Backbone as numpy.savetxt, mean C-alpha at the origin, in Angstrom:
# Nx Ny Nz CAx CAy CAz Cx Cy Cz
-4.94 -2.08 13.02 -3.48 -2.08 13.07 -3.03 -1.40 14.33
-2.06 -1.97 15.02 -1.70 -1.45 16.33 -0.72 -0.31 16.28
-0.02 -0.10 15.16 0.89 1.02 15.09 2.14 0.67 14.34
3.08 1.63 14.27 4.33 1.40 13.59 5.22 0.49 14.43
6.27 -0.12 13.82 7.09 -1.06 14.56 7.80 -0.46 15.75
8.12 0.80 15.70 8.79 1.48 16.80 8.16 2.85 16.92
7.51 3.15 18.05 6.83 4.44 18.18 7.75 5.64 17.96
9.06 5.44 18.16 10.01 6.55 17.99 10.60 6.60 16.59
10.29 5.61 15.75 10.94 5.50 14.45 10.44 6.59 13.50
11.36 7.09 12.70 11.02 7.99 11.61 11.25 7.21 10.33
10.17 6.75 9.73 10.26 5.92 8.54 10.42 6.73 7.26
10.48 8.04 7.35 10.44 8.83 6.13 11.59 8.57 5.16
12.84 8.40 5.63 13.89 8.08 4.64 13.62 6.75 3.93
13.15 5.74 4.65 12.83 4.47 4.03 11.60 4.61 3.13
10.63 5.39 3.58 9.44 5.63 2.78 9.80 6.29 1.46
10.72 7.24 1.50 11.15 7.91 0.26 11.77 6.91 -0.70
12.58 5.98 -0.18 13.20 4.97 -1.03 12.14 4.05 -1.64
11.12 3.70 -0.86 10.04 2.86 -1.39 9.28 3.61 -2.48
9.02 4.88 -2.28 8.36 5.68 -3.31 9.18 5.71 -4.60
10.49 5.81 -4.47 11.34 5.80 -5.67 11.21 4.49 -6.42
11.20 3.37 -5.68 11.04 2.07 -6.32 9.68 1.97 -7.00
8.63 2.39 -6.30 7.30 2.34 -6.89 7.21 3.21 -8.14
7.84 4.38 -8.11 7.82 5.26 -9.28 8.48 4.60 -10.48
9.59 3.92 -10.22 10.29 3.23 -11.32 9.43 2.11 -11.89
8.78 1.34 -11.01 7.96 0.22 -11.48 6.74 0.73 -12.24
6.03 1.70 -11.69 4.85 2.23 -12.38 5.26 2.91 -13.68
6.46 3.45 -13.72 6.95 4.06 -14.95 7.07 3.10 -16.12
7.05 1.81 -15.85 7.10 0.81 -16.92 5.73 0.55 -17.53
4.68 1.03 -16.88 3.31 0.75 -17.35 3.01 1.59 -18.58
2.53 0.92 -19.62 2.12 1.57 -20.85 0.61 1.42 -21.02
0.00 2.26 -21.85 -1.46 2.16 -22.02 -1.95 0.75 -22.36
-1.16 0.01 -23.13 -1.60 -1.34 -23.50 -1.55 -2.33 -22.33
-0.93 -1.92 -21.21 -0.87 -2.78 -20.03 -2.05 -2.60 -19.08
-2.85 -1.57 -19.28 -3.81 -1.17 -18.26 -4.88 -2.21 -17.97
-5.16 -3.08 -18.91 -6.16 -4.11 -18.69 -5.62 -5.39 -18.08
-4.33 -5.44 -17.75 -3.75 -6.66 -17.19 -4.32 -6.95 -15.81
-4.48 -8.24 -15.47 -4.90 -8.60 -14.11 -3.80 -8.30 -13.11
-4.19 -8.14 -11.86 -3.24 -7.84 -10.79 -3.48 -8.78 -9.60
-2.54 -8.84 -8.67 -2.78 -9.59 -7.43 -3.90 -9.02 -6.58
-4.32 -7.79 -6.84 -5.50 -7.20 -6.19 -6.70 -7.67 -7.02
-7.38 -8.70 -6.56 -8.29 -9.46 -7.40 -9.37 -8.62 -8.07
-9.80 -7.55 -7.45 -10.90 -6.76 -8.01 -10.44 -5.72 -9.02
-9.14 -5.52 -9.18 -8.64 -4.43 -10.01 -7.79 -4.94 -11.15
-7.92 -4.30 -12.32 -6.91 -4.47 -13.35 -5.79 -3.46 -13.10
-4.76 -3.49 -13.93 -3.60 -2.66 -13.64 -3.92 -1.17 -13.70
-4.77 -0.78 -14.62 -5.14 0.63 -14.68 -5.84 1.09 -13.42
-6.73 0.25 -12.90 -7.44 0.59 -11.66 -6.49 0.62 -10.48
-5.52 -0.27 -10.46 -4.55 -0.28 -9.38 -3.72 0.99 -9.38
-3.22 1.39 -10.55 -2.42 2.62 -10.62 -3.27 3.83 -10.25
-4.53 3.84 -10.68 -5.43 4.94 -10.31 -5.60 5.00 -8.80
-5.75 3.84 -8.18 -5.86 3.76 -6.72 -4.59 4.27 -6.05
-3.44 3.79 -6.48 -2.18 4.21 -5.88 -1.99 5.72 -5.98
-2.33 6.27 -7.13 -2.20 7.72 -7.32 -3.13 8.47 -6.38
-4.36 8.01 -6.27 -5.31 8.66 -5.36 -4.88 8.56 -3.91
-4.33 7.43 -3.52 -3.86 7.29 -2.15 -2.70 8.23 -1.86
-1.79 8.37 -2.80 -0.70 9.33 -2.59 -1.25 10.74 -2.34
-2.19 11.14 -3.17 -2.74 12.49 -3.02 -3.58 12.61 -1.75
-4.28 11.55 -1.40 -5.05 11.58 -0.16 -4.16 11.69 1.05
-3.09 10.92 1.09 -2.18 11.00 2.22 -1.45 12.34 2.27
-1.16 12.91 1.10 -0.56 14.24 1.09 -1.52 15.25 1.73
-2.79 15.17 1.37 -3.79 16.07 1.95 -3.95 15.82 3.45
-3.92 14.54 3.86 -4.04 14.22 5.28 -2.87 14.80 6.06
-1.67 14.68 5.51 -0.49 15.19 6.19 -0.54 16.70 6.35
-1.25 17.38 5.44 -1.36 18.84 5.49 -2.63 19.31 6.18
-3.40 18.36 6.72 -4.63 18.74 7.42 -5.74 19.19 6.50
-5.73 18.71 5.25 -6.69 19.18 4.25 -7.77 18.16 3.89
-7.80 17.01 4.55 -8.78 15.98 4.20 -10.15 16.37 4.72
-11.15 16.22 3.86 -12.53 16.49 4.26 -13.41 15.25 4.20
-13.05 14.26 3.36 -13.86 13.05 3.23 -13.02 11.97 2.54
-13.60 10.76 2.45 -12.93 9.67 1.76 -12.68 9.99 0.29
-13.44 10.93 -0.26 -13.25 11.29 -1.66 -11.86 11.86 -1.93
-11.21 12.37 -0.91 -9.85 12.89 -1.09 -8.86 11.77 -1.45
-9.23 10.52 -1.15 -8.37 9.38 -1.43 -8.82 8.61 -2.67
-9.81 9.14 -3.39 -10.39 8.40 -4.51 -9.39 8.19 -5.63
-9.55 7.12 -6.41 -8.67 6.90 -7.57 -8.69 8.09 -8.51
-7.54 8.33 -9.11 -7.42 9.42 -10.09 -7.30 8.82 -11.49
-7.83 9.51 -12.50 -7.72 9.00 -13.87 -6.27 8.75 -14.26
-6.04 7.67 -14.99 -4.68 7.28 -15.35 -4.22 7.98 -16.61
-5.05 8.04 -17.64 -4.67 8.72 -18.87 -3.69 7.92 -19.71
-3.07 8.60 -20.67 -2.18 7.94 -21.62 -0.75 7.83 -21.12
-0.45 8.44 -19.99 0.90 8.38 -19.43 0.80 7.99 -17.96
0.52 6.71 -17.68 0.27 6.30 -16.29 1.40 6.67 -15.34
2.64 6.51 -15.79 3.76 6.80 -14.91 3.89 8.26 -14.54
3.51 9.15 -15.45 3.65 10.58 -15.20 2.72 11.04 -14.10
1.46 10.61 -14.17 0.51 11.01 -13.13 0.89 10.45 -11.78
1.36 9.21 -11.76 1.78 8.61 -10.50 2.99 9.34 -9.94
3.97 9.65 -10.79 5.18 10.35 -10.33 4.83 11.71 -9.73
3.87 12.40 -10.33 3.45 13.70 -9.78 2.83 13.51 -8.40
2.05 12.45 -8.21 1.45 12.21 -6.90 2.50 11.82 -5.87
3.54 11.13 -6.30 4.64 10.79 -5.41 5.33 12.05 -4.91
5.55 12.99 -5.81 6.18 14.25 -5.38 5.32 14.96 -4.35
4.00 14.90 -4.52 3.11 15.55 -3.56 3.20 14.92 -2.18
3.12 13.59 -2.12 3.12 12.95 -0.81 4.50 13.04 -0.16
5.56 12.96 -0.93 6.90 13.08 -0.36 7.11 14.48 0.23
6.65 15.50 -0.47 6.78 16.87 0.04 5.94 17.06 1.29
4.74 16.52 1.31 3.87 16.67 2.48 4.47 15.97 3.69
5.03 14.78 3.50 5.61 14.03 4.62 6.90 14.67 5.12
7.52 15.50 4.30 8.77 16.16 4.71 8.54 17.44 5.48
7.30 17.87 5.61 7.03 19.13 6.29 7.36 19.04 7.78
7.82 20.15 8.37 8.10 20.15 9.82 6.86 19.80 10.63
7.06 19.01 11.66 5.97 18.66 12.57 5.05 17.56 12.11
5.31 16.98 10.93 4.36 16.01 10.38 4.28 14.74 11.22
5.34 14.36 11.90 5.34 13.10 12.64 4.37 13.11 13.81
4.11 14.26 14.37 3.19 14.36 15.51 1.83 14.94 15.12
1.67 15.32 13.87 0.40 15.84 13.39 -0.62 14.72 13.33
-1.90 15.05 13.44 -2.96 14.07 13.30 -3.39 13.97 11.83
-3.37 12.76 11.29 -3.83 12.51 9.93 -5.29 12.04 10.00
-6.16 12.69 9.26 -7.53 12.21 9.12 -7.56 11.13 8.05
-8.06 9.94 8.41 -8.13 8.81 7.47 -9.57 8.29 7.44
-10.45 9.00 6.73 -11.87 8.64 6.74 -12.17 7.28 6.14
-11.26 6.72 5.36 -11.48 5.37 4.84 -11.52 4.34 5.97
-10.90 4.67 7.09 -10.91 3.76 8.24 -12.18 3.90 9.08
-12.90 4.99 8.88 -14.12 5.20 9.64 -14.33 6.67 9.90
-15.55 7.06 10.24 -15.85 8.47 10.50 -14.98 9.02 11.63
-14.41 10.16 11.40 -13.66 10.90 12.43 -12.39 10.18 12.90
-11.91 9.20 12.13 -10.68 8.49 12.53 -9.47 9.35 12.19
-8.63 9.55 13.18 -7.34 10.20 12.95 -6.25 9.36 13.59
-5.05 9.46 13.04 -3.91 8.75 13.60 -2.73 9.72 13.63
-1.80 9.45 14.53 -0.58 10.25 14.59 0.20 10.08 13.29
0.92 11.14 12.90 1.65 11.13 11.64 2.59 9.95 11.47
3.32 9.60 12.52 4.23 8.45 12.41 3.48 7.20 11.98
2.31 7.00 12.56 1.53 5.81 12.25 0.97 5.87 10.83
0.47 7.04 10.45 -0.05 7.20 9.10 1.01 6.97 8.05
2.21 7.45 8.30 3.31 7.22 7.35 3.62 5.73 7.27
3.54 5.03 8.41 3.74 3.59 8.40 2.71 2.88 7.55
1.45 3.31 7.63 0.41 2.71 6.80 0.76 2.86 5.32
1.10 4.09 4.94 1.38 4.35 3.53 2.66 3.64 3.09
3.61 3.52 3.97 4.88 2.83 3.70 4.64 1.38 3.30
3.93 0.62 4.14 3.72 -0.80 3.83 2.80 -0.96 2.62
1.84 -0.07 2.48 0.95 -0.11 1.33 1.74 0.05 0.03
2.70 0.96 0.04 3.48 1.21 -1.17 4.41 0.05 -1.48
4.99 -0.56 -0.45 5.80 -1.76 -0.66 4.99 -2.82 -1.39
3.81 -3.11 -0.88 3.00 -4.19 -1.44 2.50 -3.83 -2.83
2.06 -2.61 -3.03 1.54 -2.25 -4.34 2.65 -2.18 -5.40
3.86 -1.82 -5.01 4.96 -1.87 -5.98 5.15 -3.31 -6.47
5.05 -4.25 -5.53 5.14 -5.67 -5.92 3.97 -6.05 -6.82
2.76 -5.59 -6.47 1.58 -5.88 -7.28 1.80 -5.46 -8.74
2.28 -4.23 -8.93 2.47 -3.72 -10.28 3.53 -4.53 -11.01
4.63 -4.81 -10.33 5.69 -5.59 -10.97 5.19 -6.96 -11.40
4.45 -7.63 -10.51 3.94 -8.96 -10.87 2.95 -8.88 -12.03
2.15 -7.84 -12.08 1.21 -7.68 -13.19 1.95 -7.55 -14.52
3.12 -6.94 -14.47 3.93 -6.76 -15.68 4.81 -7.97 -15.98
4.72 -9.00 -15.14 5.50 -10.21 -15.37 6.92 -10.13 -14.87
7.20 -9.14 -13.99 8.53 -9.00 -13.41 8.40 -9.09 -11.89
9.39 -8.63 -11.20 9.32 -8.61 -9.74 10.03 -7.37 -9.24
10.02 -7.20 -7.93 10.64 -6.05 -7.30 11.30 -6.54 -6.02
12.35 -5.87 -5.62 13.03 -6.24 -4.38 13.30 -5.00 -3.56
13.42 -5.21 -2.25 13.71 -4.13 -1.32 14.81 -4.59 -0.37
15.63 -3.68 0.11 16.67 -4.06 1.06 16.09 -4.40 2.42
16.91 -5.07 3.23 16.46 -5.54 4.54 15.98 -4.41 5.42
16.60 -3.23 5.34 16.19 -2.14 6.23 14.80 -1.63 5.92
14.29 -1.90 4.72 12.90 -1.59 4.38 11.97 -2.73 4.77
12.40 -3.95 4.49 11.52 -5.09 4.72 11.31 -5.39 6.20
12.27 -5.09 7.03 12.11 -5.38 8.46 10.92 -4.60 9.05
10.87 -3.27 8.91 9.69 -2.57 9.45 8.41 -2.91 8.69
8.52 -3.19 7.39 7.31 -3.58 6.65 6.72 -4.86 7.22
7.58 -5.81 7.58 7.10 -7.06 8.16 6.47 -6.83 9.52
7.06 -5.98 10.33 6.51 -5.70 11.65 5.14 -5.03 11.54
4.98 -4.14 10.59 3.68 -3.50 10.39 2.66 -4.53 9.90
3.06 -5.38 8.96 2.15 -6.41 8.46 1.71 -7.35 9.56
2.61 -7.69 10.47 2.25 -8.57 11.58 1.26 -7.91 12.53
1.24 -6.58 12.55 0.35 -5.86 13.46 -1.06 -5.72 12.91
-1.27 -6.04 11.63 -2.60 -5.93 11.05 -3.50 -7.00 11.67
-4.66 -6.64 12.23 -5.52 -7.64 12.86 -5.97 -8.72 11.88
-6.05 -9.95 12.36 -6.54 -11.06 11.55 -7.90 -11.50 12.05
-8.19 -12.79 11.89 -9.43 -13.34 12.42 -10.58 -13.30 11.44
-11.78 -13.48 11.99 -12.97 -13.63 11.17 -13.29 -12.39 10.34
-12.84 -11.22 10.78 -13.14 -10.00 10.03 -12.61 -10.06 8.60
-11.56 -10.82 8.40 -10.99 -10.92 7.05 -11.83 -11.78 6.12
-12.79 -12.49 6.67 -13.63 -13.37 5.85 -14.85 -12.65 5.30
-15.14 -11.46 5.79 -16.33 -10.75 5.34 -16.20 -10.32 3.89
-17.32 -10.24 3.15 -17.24 -9.81 1.75 -16.63 -8.43 1.58
-16.81 -7.55 2.58 -16.27 -6.20 2.46 -14.95 -6.05 3.22
-14.27 -7.16 3.48 -13.03 -7.10 4.25 -12.00 -6.22 3.57
-11.23 -5.52 4.38 -10.21 -4.63 3.85 -9.14 -5.38 3.09
-8.80 -6.57 3.55 -7.81 -7.41 2.87 -8.09 -8.85 3.26
-7.52 -9.78 2.50 -7.87 -11.17 2.67 -7.23 -11.82 3.88
-7.69 -13.03 4.20 -7.10 -13.78 5.31 -5.61 -14.02 5.10
-4.91 -14.16 6.19 -3.49 -14.51 6.11 -3.35 -15.79 5.30
-2.41 -15.79 4.39 -2.16 -16.98 3.59 -1.47 -18.03 4.44
-2.10 -19.17 4.59 -1.52 -20.24 5.39 -0.53 -21.01 4.54
0.63 -20.40 4.35 1.70 -20.97 3.54 2.97 -20.93 4.36
4.02 -21.60 3.91 5.30 -21.49 4.63 5.77 -20.06 4.80
5.34 -19.17 3.90 5.78 -17.78 4.01 5.23 -17.08 5.24
4.19 -17.64 5.84 3.59 -17.00 7.00 4.46 -17.15 8.24
5.23 -18.20 8.34 6.03 -18.47 9.53 7.30 -17.62 9.53
7.61 -16.95 10.64 8.81 -16.11 10.69 10.06 -16.91 10.34
10.86 -16.32 9.45 12.13 -16.92 9.11 12.07 -18.07 8.13
10.86 -18.46 7.69 10.75 -19.63 6.84 10.75 -19.28 5.35
10.72 -18.01 5.02 10.67 -17.59 3.63 11.30 -16.20 3.54
11.62 -15.75 2.34 12.10 -14.37 2.20 11.15 -13.39 2.87
11.70 -12.33 3.42 10.89 -11.39 4.20 9.75 -10.80 3.38
10.01 -10.45 2.13 8.93 -9.89 1.32 7.80 -10.89 1.16
8.13 -12.16 0.97 7.08 -13.18 0.87 6.25 -13.25 2.15
6.90 -13.09 3.30 6.17 -13.10 4.56 5.20 -11.92 4.63
5.66 -10.74 4.21 4.79 -9.55 4.20 3.58 -9.82 3.32
3.82 -10.33 2.12 2.73 -10.57 1.17 1.73 -11.57 1.73
2.22 -12.68 2.29 1.32 -13.70 2.82 0.50 -13.17 3.99
1.12 -12.37 4.84 0.41 -11.81 5.98 -0.71 -10.87 5.55
-0.55 -10.26 4.38 -1.55 -9.33 3.88 -2.44 -9.96 2.82
-2.50 -11.30 2.82 -3.49 -11.99 2.01 -3.12 -12.29 0.59
-1.86 -12.11 0.22 -1.43 -12.37 -1.14 -0.65 -13.68 -1.23
-0.70 -14.28 -2.41 0.16 -15.42 -2.68 1.47 -14.90 -3.26
2.60 -15.14 -2.59 3.87 -14.69 -3.15 4.17 -15.27 -4.52
3.47 -16.37 -4.88 3.70 -17.02 -6.17 2.71 -16.56 -7.24
1.88 -15.55 -6.93 0.91 -15.08 -7.94 1.61 -14.82 -9.27
1.03 -15.18 -10.42 -0.31 -15.76 -10.61 -0.33 -17.29 -10.67
0.79 -17.92 -10.28 0.84 -19.38 -10.38 -0.12 -20.05 -9.42
-0.48 -19.35 -8.32 -1.43 -19.88 -7.36 -2.68 -19.02 -7.34
-3.63 -19.42 -6.51 -4.89 -18.68 -6.44 -4.61 -17.23 -6.13
-5.37 -16.36 -6.74 -5.23 -14.94 -6.47 -5.78 -14.62 -5.09
-5.18 -13.66 -4.40 -5.63 -13.32 -3.07 -6.93 -12.55 -3.08
-7.60 -12.61 -1.94 -8.83 -11.85 -1.73 -8.48 -10.54 -1.04
-9.10 -9.47 -1.46 -8.94 -8.22 -0.75 -7.69 -7.48 -1.16
-7.43 -6.38 -0.40 -6.32 -5.58 -0.84 -5.69 -4.78 0.27
-6.22 -3.70 0.63 -5.46 -2.61 1.20 -5.02 -2.87 2.63
-3.68 -2.81 2.93 -3.20 -3.16 4.26 -3.67 -2.26 5.38
-4.19 -1.05 5.11 -4.61 -0.25 6.24 -6.10 0.04 6.25
-6.86 -0.48 5.29 -8.30 -0.34 5.46 -9.11 0.03 4.25
-8.54 0.11 3.05 -9.31 0.40 1.86 -10.16 -0.82 1.50
-11.28 -0.58 0.82 -12.12 -1.67 0.38 -12.23 -1.60 -1.12
-11.47 -2.42 -1.84 -11.35 -2.27 -3.28 -12.53 -2.84 -4.06
-13.46 -2.01 -4.41 -14.54 -2.39 -5.30 -15.26 -3.65 -4.82
-15.46 -3.79 -3.54 -16.19 -4.93 -3.01 -15.44 -6.24 -3.04
-14.10 -6.17 -3.16 -13.32 -7.42 -3.19 -13.45 -8.16 -1.88
């Protein structure tokens, strides 16, 4: 990924709004929903929420300079109250991203590779687009949908367009699937959220169409998907 849509942009207010939406959507998840399939082909809904919770806590640790290994980003147990654990992790990452100096701090992101660090602005952009997409994933798993205003979708689309494509997406251990060759891929030809989803390997019509391969927009490898 080449970076955030604007090197000077502070995405934190928009990121906070996306976290609020994700918290509301995950708050609808009940224990009986945890086995539902998701647009993340390798995960059921319980595994997806566990992943999202772990990523929130991992990014909070990265923002505070506390990351020691990829284990800091590992999925967290969901338990009998999936929304409560996720909401607690949201509070952690929101507080960490609000700290003074975080935009220029170096975030350690070992899931991307040994000793990889990125500037805070860029790391927040990664988590921002990831949360947009995963909020949609959860909503679709529950048989509903989610929407975001244009001021959120515009930078999300720019970040999604910056994700490298090509043959690397065809590998069995690819971070996310190939770009969906659908009308949603072309700029202006579909709703902006659909364009984001297609660029990151998802079918905007899931589950009516084939499920996408892969998952994480910034480099996670979901259970060998």
